[in-house]
Every structure is written in C-alpha cells, then in structure tokens.
C-alpha cells in the first residue's frame, strides 16, 4: 500500500522500495483545464545545472535521458475517466551526479485571457510508482489552493545514495517564465 502524505511530509523512497530504479511520476487533477507539468533537475544551489535540465512539453528529455516527459495532455478527461494527468519518467541510475533534486511544477496554461487559478481546481495529486514492480510508492493529494497560477507539487531529493520525496504543495503567483527564472533557466 502506498504511503499517503500531507503537505510538508516526506518519505524515504529507498527504504520504502529498496530496489527502486525507475519512477513514474504522475500529476493529476479533476477539471478539464489545461495544466502543464515540468521537472527542474537542480544542483545543490537549487538551480538547474544547465538549460536542458528543464524538462517540459517543449523539451521532453534532459541530455542524459534520465528524465522523460510523456507529453502535454490538453483534452480534458483521460481514457479511464479519472480526470486529467501528465506523466514524467525518472531513471534514478541514469541521473547525472550533479543533480541533487528534481522539482515537479504545475502551471496553468491560459488562453483567451481566461483568469484561471488553482482555487478552481480540485482533486490535484502527485504519485510516484516503481515502474519495475508496477506499485505505487507514495501519493500526495493537495488541498484546494489559493489563487496561485503555478504550484510546486513535490520534490525528489538525493542524500548520498538514498532518495526521498517531499510533498511541497506551494503555490505561486508566477507564470512558467517566472518559475523558470527562479530555478535558473533564462527565458526571454
């Protein structure tokens, strides 16, 4: 059974799943709203070590191939009728040694000047599954949030050879370009 976390909680993934090598990170929500999932591969200074360490719908993999974005879902309901979701695959063994953490961010894609924010989105979650065993390890269901337009859902952190997951759930009134700048990706 998966560990269920609350905001601010953490779990030692290496203890929960000692054979963990390949993770499927699933981020989901209930509404038919186009949200975009990104992963920032950060060094110890909490900045990307290079521009390609920003993985999103426009750059589906980092240079090492360790992190892969399965694509932007913009159509609403999934095939299983369980809301919207996007997935990012992480191969822990292939990650470059200078990557100390991976932050998973969700931003709202807004067209036609719609004023959509996270207070209008329910059922948001992030879950991590061991791909090799097909077992969910951890799940964090976010509470309904304020009027933020972006949110750090969670963070994978490496400590020596051990990996942990932190349930962050921190909203920002920053768009994707501002989030990129925060993590050291220069956006024009």
PDB file of C-alpha atoms in Angstrom:
ATOM      1  CA  UNK A   1       0.000   0.000   0.000  1.00  0.00           C
ATOM      2  CA  UNK A   2       1.273   3.451  -0.921  1.00  0.00           C
ATOM      3  CA  UNK A   3       2.372   5.966   1.691  1.00  0.00           C
ATOM      4  CA  UNK A   4      -0.108   8.840   1.855  1.00  0.00           C
ATOM      5  CA  UNK A   5       1.489  12.213   2.571  1.00  0.00           C
ATOM      6  CA  UNK A   6       0.191  15.563   3.717  1.00  0.00           C
ATOM      7  CA  UNK A   7       1.671  18.939   2.812  1.00  0.00           C
ATOM      8  CA  UNK A   8       5.208  19.180   4.206  1.00  0.00           C
ATOM      9  CA  UNK A   9       5.513  15.427   4.708  1.00  0.00           C
ATOM     10  CA  UNK A  10       8.324  13.303   3.328  1.00  0.00           C
ATOM     11  CA  UNK A  11       9.157   9.670   2.761  1.00  0.00           C
ATOM     12  CA  UNK A  12      12.451   7.844   2.291  1.00  0.00           C
ATOM     13  CA  UNK A  13      11.885   6.155  -1.072  1.00  0.00           C
ATOM     14  CA  UNK A  14      14.977   3.977  -0.704  1.00  0.00           C
ATOM     15  CA  UNK A  15      13.511   2.453   2.497  1.00  0.00           C
ATOM     16  CA  UNK A  16      10.009   2.048   1.041  1.00  0.00           C
ATOM     17  CA  UNK A  17      11.254   0.463  -2.187  1.00  0.00           C
ATOM     18  CA  UNK A  18      14.916  -0.675  -1.848  1.00  0.00           C
ATOM     19  CA  UNK A  19      15.101  -1.867  -5.469  1.00  0.00           C
ATOM     20  CA  UNK A  20      13.863   1.470  -6.839  1.00  0.00           C
ATOM     21  CA  UNK A  21      15.496   2.461 -10.146  1.00  0.00           C
ATOM     22  CA  UNK A  22      12.690   3.696 -12.411  1.00  0.00           C
ATOM     23  CA  UNK A  23       9.923   6.002 -11.227  1.00  0.00           C
ATOM     24  CA  UNK A  24       6.760   7.133 -12.984  1.00  0.00           C
ATOM     25  CA  UNK A  25       5.698  10.484 -11.560  1.00  0.00           C
ATOM     26  CA  UNK A  26       2.024  11.110 -12.245  1.00  0.00           C
ATOM     27  CA  UNK A  27       0.455  14.509 -11.647  1.00  0.00           C
ATOM     28  CA  UNK A  28      -3.296  14.804 -11.982  1.00  0.00           C
ATOM     29  CA  UNK A  29      -6.398  16.926 -11.421  1.00  0.00           C
ATOM     30  CA  UNK A  30     -10.173  16.623 -11.955  1.00  0.00           C
ATOM     31  CA  UNK A  31     -11.160  19.679 -14.010  1.00  0.00           C
ATOM     32  CA  UNK A  32     -10.982  19.970 -17.793  1.00  0.00           C
ATOM     33  CA  UNK A  33      -8.314  22.665 -17.544  1.00  0.00           C
ATOM     34  CA  UNK A  34      -5.007  22.617 -19.410  1.00  0.00           C
ATOM     35  CA  UNK A  35      -2.234  22.439 -16.845  1.00  0.00           C
ATOM     36  CA  UNK A  36       1.402  21.949 -17.791  1.00  0.00           C
ATOM     37  CA  UNK A  37       3.792  19.748 -15.843  1.00  0.00           C
ATOM     38  CA  UNK A  38       7.524  20.496 -15.701  1.00  0.00           C
ATOM     39  CA  UNK A  39      10.538  18.981 -13.976  1.00  0.00           C
ATOM     40  CA  UNK A  40      13.593  21.008 -12.946  1.00  0.00           C
ATOM     41  CA  UNK A  41      16.765  18.979 -12.330  1.00  0.00           C
ATOM     42  CA  UNK A  42      18.607  21.049  -9.735  1.00  0.00           C
ATOM     43  CA  UNK A  43      22.119  21.166  -8.368  1.00  0.00           C
ATOM     44  CA  UNK A  44      22.922  21.797  -4.702  1.00  0.00           C
ATOM     45  CA  UNK A  45      22.365  25.537  -5.263  1.00  0.00           C
ATOM     46  CA  UNK A  46      18.679  24.900  -6.193  1.00  0.00           C
ATOM     47  CA  UNK A  47      19.328  25.993  -9.792  1.00  0.00           C
ATOM     48  CA  UNK A  48      19.404  23.895 -12.960  1.00  0.00           C
ATOM     49  CA  UNK A  49      22.936  22.855 -13.812  1.00  0.00           C
ATOM     50  CA  UNK A  50      22.224  23.559 -17.496  1.00  0.00           C
ATOM     51  CA  UNK A  51      19.272  24.740 -19.590  1.00  0.00           C
ATOM     52  CA  UNK A  52      18.394  21.227 -20.819  1.00  0.00           C
ATOM     53  CA  UNK A  53      17.699  20.229 -17.200  1.00  0.00           C
ATOM     54  CA  UNK A  54      14.318  21.904 -17.565  1.00  0.00           C
ATOM     55  CA  UNK A  55      12.040  19.105 -18.838  1.00  0.00           C
ATOM     56  CA  UNK A  56       8.560  20.039 -20.106  1.00  0.00           C
ATOM     57  CA  UNK A  57       6.287  19.619 -23.143  1.00  0.00           C
ATOM     58  CA  UNK A  58       8.782  21.582 -25.292  1.00  0.00           C
ATOM     59  CA  UNK A  59      11.888  19.675 -24.114  1.00  0.00           C
ATOM     60  CA  UNK A  60      10.720  16.144 -23.369  1.00  0.00           C
ATOM     61  CA  UNK A  61      14.021  14.792 -22.036  1.00  0.00           C
ATOM     62  CA  UNK A  62      17.179  16.003 -20.354  1.00  0.00           C
ATOM     63  CA  UNK A  63      20.524  15.353 -22.086  1.00  0.00           C
ATOM     64  CA  UNK A  64      21.218  12.183 -20.077  1.00  0.00           C
ATOM     65  CA  UNK A  65      17.830  10.663 -20.963  1.00  0.00           C
ATOM     66  CA  UNK A  66      17.163  10.048 -17.264  1.00  0.00           C
ATOM     67  CA  UNK A  67      14.035  12.228 -17.177  1.00  0.00           C
ATOM     68  CA  UNK A  68      11.360  11.936 -19.866  1.00  0.00           C
ATOM     69  CA  UNK A  69       8.081  13.896 -20.191  1.00  0.00           C
ATOM     70  CA  UNK A  70       5.319  11.748 -21.709  1.00  0.00           C
ATOM     71  CA  UNK A  71       3.639  14.728 -23.394  1.00  0.00           C
ATOM     72  CA  UNK A  72       1.201  17.538 -22.831  1.00  0.00           C
ATOM     73  CA  UNK A  73      -2.417  16.481 -22.313  1.00  0.00           C
ATOM     74  CA  UNK A  74      -4.808  19.244 -23.337  1.00  0.00           C
ATOM     75  CA  UNK A  75      -8.060  17.404 -23.980  1.00  0.00           C
ATOM     76  CA  UNK A  76      -9.590  17.008 -20.506  1.00  0.00           C
ATOM     77  CA  UNK A  77     -10.782  13.590 -19.399  1.00  0.00           C
ATOM     78  CA  UNK A  78      -8.418  10.626 -19.576  1.00  0.00           C
ATOM     79  CA  UNK A  79      -9.358   7.257 -21.041  1.00  0.00           C
ATOM     80  CA  UNK A  80     -10.135   5.891 -17.565  1.00  0.00           C
ATOM     81  CA  UNK A  81     -12.468   8.841 -16.844  1.00  0.00           C
ATOM     82  CA  UNK A  82     -10.443   9.773 -13.787  1.00  0.00           C
ATOM     83  CA  UNK A  83      -9.613  13.365 -14.746  1.00  0.00           C
ATOM     84  CA  UNK A  84      -6.553  14.855 -16.377  1.00  0.00           C
ATOM     85  CA  UNK A  85      -2.994  13.659 -15.794  1.00  0.00           C
ATOM     86  CA  UNK A  86       0.515  14.014 -17.145  1.00  0.00           C
ATOM     87  CA  UNK A  87       3.473  11.730 -16.512  1.00  0.00           C
ATOM     88  CA  UNK A  88       7.213  12.135 -16.170  1.00  0.00           C
ATOM     89  CA  UNK A  89       9.509   9.118 -16.058  1.00  0.00           C
ATOM     90  CA  UNK A  90      12.705   9.224 -13.971  1.00  0.00           C
ATOM     91  CA  UNK A  91      15.568   6.713 -14.175  1.00  0.00           C
ATOM     92  CA  UNK A  92      17.498   7.289 -10.940  1.00  0.00           C
ATOM     93  CA  UNK A  93      20.568   5.355 -12.097  1.00  0.00           C
ATOM     94  CA  UNK A  94      20.993   7.473 -15.248  1.00  0.00           C
ATOM     95  CA  UNK A  95      20.755  10.842 -13.472  1.00  0.00           C
ATOM     96  CA  UNK A  96      23.969  12.868 -13.649  1.00  0.00           C
ATOM     97  CA  UNK A  97      25.876  13.032 -10.359  1.00  0.00           C
ATOM     98  CA  UNK A  98      25.471  16.813 -10.085  1.00  0.00           C
ATOM     99  CA  UNK A  99      21.657  16.544  -9.830  1.00  0.00           C
ATOM    100  CA  UNK A 100      20.757  16.871  -6.151  1.00  0.00           C
ATOM    101  CA  UNK A 101      16.987  17.175  -6.551  1.00  0.00           C
ATOM    102  CA  UNK A 102      14.123  17.251  -9.033  1.00  0.00           C
ATOM    103  CA  UNK A 103      11.259  19.686  -8.502  1.00  0.00           C
ATOM    104  CA  UNK A 104       7.878  18.959 -10.116  1.00  0.00           C
ATOM    105  CA  UNK A 105       5.929  22.097 -11.017  1.00  0.00           C
ATOM    106  CA  UNK A 106       2.441  22.524 -12.451  1.00  0.00           C
ATOM    107  CA  UNK A 107       1.453  25.758 -14.201  1.00  0.00           C
ATOM    108  CA  UNK A 108      -1.886  26.810 -15.642  1.00  0.00           C
ATOM    109  CA  UNK A 109      -1.983  27.255 -19.390  1.00  0.00           C
ATOM    110  CA  UNK A 110      -4.398  30.080 -20.036  1.00  0.00           C
ATOM    111  CA  UNK A 111      -5.515  31.181 -23.450  1.00  0.00           C
ATOM    112  CA  UNK A 112      -8.133  33.736 -24.451  1.00  0.00           C
ATOM    113  CA  UNK A 113      -7.173  35.752 -21.345  1.00  0.00           C
ATOM    114  CA  UNK A 114      -9.111  33.421 -19.063  1.00  0.00           C
ATOM    115  CA  UNK A 115      -8.398  34.080 -15.408  1.00  0.00           C
ATOM    116  CA  UNK A 116      -7.979  30.547 -14.123  1.00  0.00           C
ATOM    117  CA  UNK A 117      -6.184  29.792 -10.866  1.00  0.00           C
ATOM    118  CA  UNK A 118      -5.658  26.857  -8.511  1.00  0.00           C
ATOM    119  CA  UNK A 119      -8.661  27.803  -6.331  1.00  0.00           C
ATOM    120  CA  UNK A 120     -10.799  26.499  -9.241  1.00  0.00           C
ATOM    121  CA  UNK A 121      -9.008  23.131  -9.445  1.00  0.00           C
ATOM    122  CA  UNK A 122      -9.849  20.137  -7.272  1.00  0.00           C
ATOM    123  CA  UNK A 123      -8.551  16.618  -6.947  1.00  0.00           C
ATOM    124  CA  UNK A 124      -4.909  17.581  -7.579  1.00  0.00           C
ATOM    125  CA  UNK A 125      -2.341  14.927  -6.717  1.00  0.00           C
ATOM    126  CA  UNK A 126       1.166  13.657  -7.350  1.00  0.00           C
ATOM    127  CA  UNK A 127       2.019   9.988  -7.123  1.00  0.00           C
ATOM    128  CA  UNK A 128       5.234   8.046  -7.583  1.00  0.00           C
ATOM    129  CA  UNK A 129       5.186   4.490  -8.866  1.00  0.00           C
ATOM    130  CA  UNK A 130       8.015   1.964  -9.110  1.00  0.00           C
ATOM    131  CA  UNK A 131       7.871   1.158 -12.828  1.00  0.00           C
ATOM    132  CA  UNK A 132       9.673  -2.188 -12.409  1.00  0.00           C
ATOM    133  CA  UNK A 133       7.200  -3.545  -9.824  1.00  0.00           C
ATOM    134  CA  UNK A 134       4.161  -1.532 -11.025  1.00  0.00           C
ATOM    135  CA  UNK A 135       3.468  -0.491  -7.417  1.00  0.00           C
ATOM    136  CA  UNK A 136       2.573   2.990  -6.222  1.00  0.00           C
ATOM    137  CA  UNK A 137       5.047   4.043  -3.524  1.00  0.00           C
ATOM    138  CA  UNK A 138       3.717   7.405  -2.407  1.00  0.00           C
ATOM    139  CA  UNK A 139       0.743   9.676  -3.080  1.00  0.00           C
ATOM    140  CA  UNK A 140       0.130  13.271  -2.062  1.00  0.00           C
ATOM    141  CA  UNK A 141      -3.331  14.753  -2.593  1.00  0.00           C
ATOM    142  CA  UNK A 142      -3.184  18.526  -2.489  1.00  0.00           C
ATOM    143  CA  UNK A 143      -5.803  20.573  -0.673  1.00  0.00           C
ATOM    144  CA  UNK A 144      -7.683  23.139  -2.733  1.00  0.00           C
ATOM    145  CA  UNK A 145      -5.346  26.087  -3.044  1.00  0.00           C
ATOM    146  CA  UNK A 146      -5.488  29.844  -3.209  1.00  0.00           C
ATOM    147  CA  UNK A 147      -5.471  31.942  -6.368  1.00  0.00           C
ATOM    148  CA  UNK A 148      -1.972  30.823  -7.406  1.00  0.00           C
ATOM    149  CA  UNK A 149      -1.275  30.164 -11.094  1.00  0.00           C
ATOM    150  CA  UNK A 150       1.626  27.756 -10.526  1.00  0.00           C
ATOM    151  CA  UNK A 151       2.472  25.192  -7.873  1.00  0.00           C
ATOM    152  CA  UNK A 152       5.423  23.090  -6.776  1.00  0.00           C
ATOM    153  CA  UNK A 153       3.661  19.762  -6.203  1.00  0.00           C
ATOM    154  CA  UNK A 154       6.653  17.793  -4.933  1.00  0.00           C
ATOM    155  CA  UNK A 155      10.407  17.311  -4.817  1.00  0.00           C
ATOM    156  CA  UNK A 156      12.718  14.298  -5.158  1.00  0.00           C
ATOM    157  CA  UNK A 157      15.933  14.754  -3.163  1.00  0.00           C
ATOM    158  CA  UNK A 158      19.140  12.729  -3.163  1.00  0.00           C
ATOM    159  CA  UNK A 159      21.135  12.301   0.045  1.00  0.00           C
ATOM    160  CA  UNK A 160      24.187  10.167  -0.668  1.00  0.00           C
ATOM    161  CA  UNK A 161      22.708   7.053  -2.272  1.00  0.00           C
ATOM    162  CA  UNK A 162      19.244   7.477  -0.749  1.00  0.00           C
ATOM    163  CA  UNK A 163      16.279   9.241  -2.382  1.00  0.00           C
ATOM    164  CA  UNK A 164      13.382  10.896  -0.585  1.00  0.00           C
ATOM    165  CA  UNK A 165      10.184  12.573  -1.731  1.00  0.00           C
ATOM    166  CA  UNK A 166       8.786  15.744  -0.155  1.00  0.00           C
ATOM    167  CA  UNK A 167       5.150  16.813  -0.530  1.00  0.00           C
ATOM    168  CA  UNK A 168       5.540  20.548  -1.141  1.00  0.00           C
ATOM    169  CA  UNK A 169       2.189  21.961  -2.337  1.00  0.00           C
ATOM    170  CA  UNK A 170       3.449  25.553  -2.532  1.00  0.00           C
ATOM    171  CA  UNK A 171       1.578  27.903  -4.844  1.00  0.00           C
ATOM    172  CA  UNK A 172       2.991  30.956  -6.600  1.00  0.00           C
ATOM    173  CA  UNK A 173       1.523  33.875  -8.498  1.00  0.00           C
ATOM    174  CA  UNK A 174       4.208  33.323 -11.138  1.00  0.00           C
ATOM    175  CA  UNK A 175       3.825  32.071 -14.697  1.00  0.00           C
ATOM    176  CA  UNK A 176       6.086  29.427 -16.247  1.00  0.00           C
ATOM    177  CA  UNK A 177       8.662  32.005 -17.405  1.00  0.00           C
ATOM    178  CA  UNK A 178       8.960  33.375 -13.843  1.00  0.00           C
ATOM    179  CA  UNK A 179       9.261  29.843 -12.401  1.00  0.00           C
ATOM    180  CA  UNK A 180      11.996  29.106 -14.955  1.00  0.00           C
ATOM    181  CA  UNK A 181      13.904  32.208 -13.854  1.00  0.00           C
ATOM    182  CA  UNK A 182      13.509  31.162 -10.202  1.00  0.00           C
ATOM    183  CA  UNK A 183      15.268  27.867 -10.966  1.00  0.00           C
ATOM    184  CA  UNK A 184      17.969  29.364 -13.203  1.00  0.00           C
ATOM    185  CA  UNK A 185      16.502  28.832 -16.679  1.00  0.00           C
ATOM    186  CA  UNK A 186      16.776  32.002 -18.748  1.00  0.00           C
ATOM    187  CA  UNK A 187      13.576  32.758 -20.638  1.00  0.00           C
ATOM    188  CA  UNK A 188      13.195  35.685 -22.988  1.00  0.00           C
TER     189      UNK A 188
END
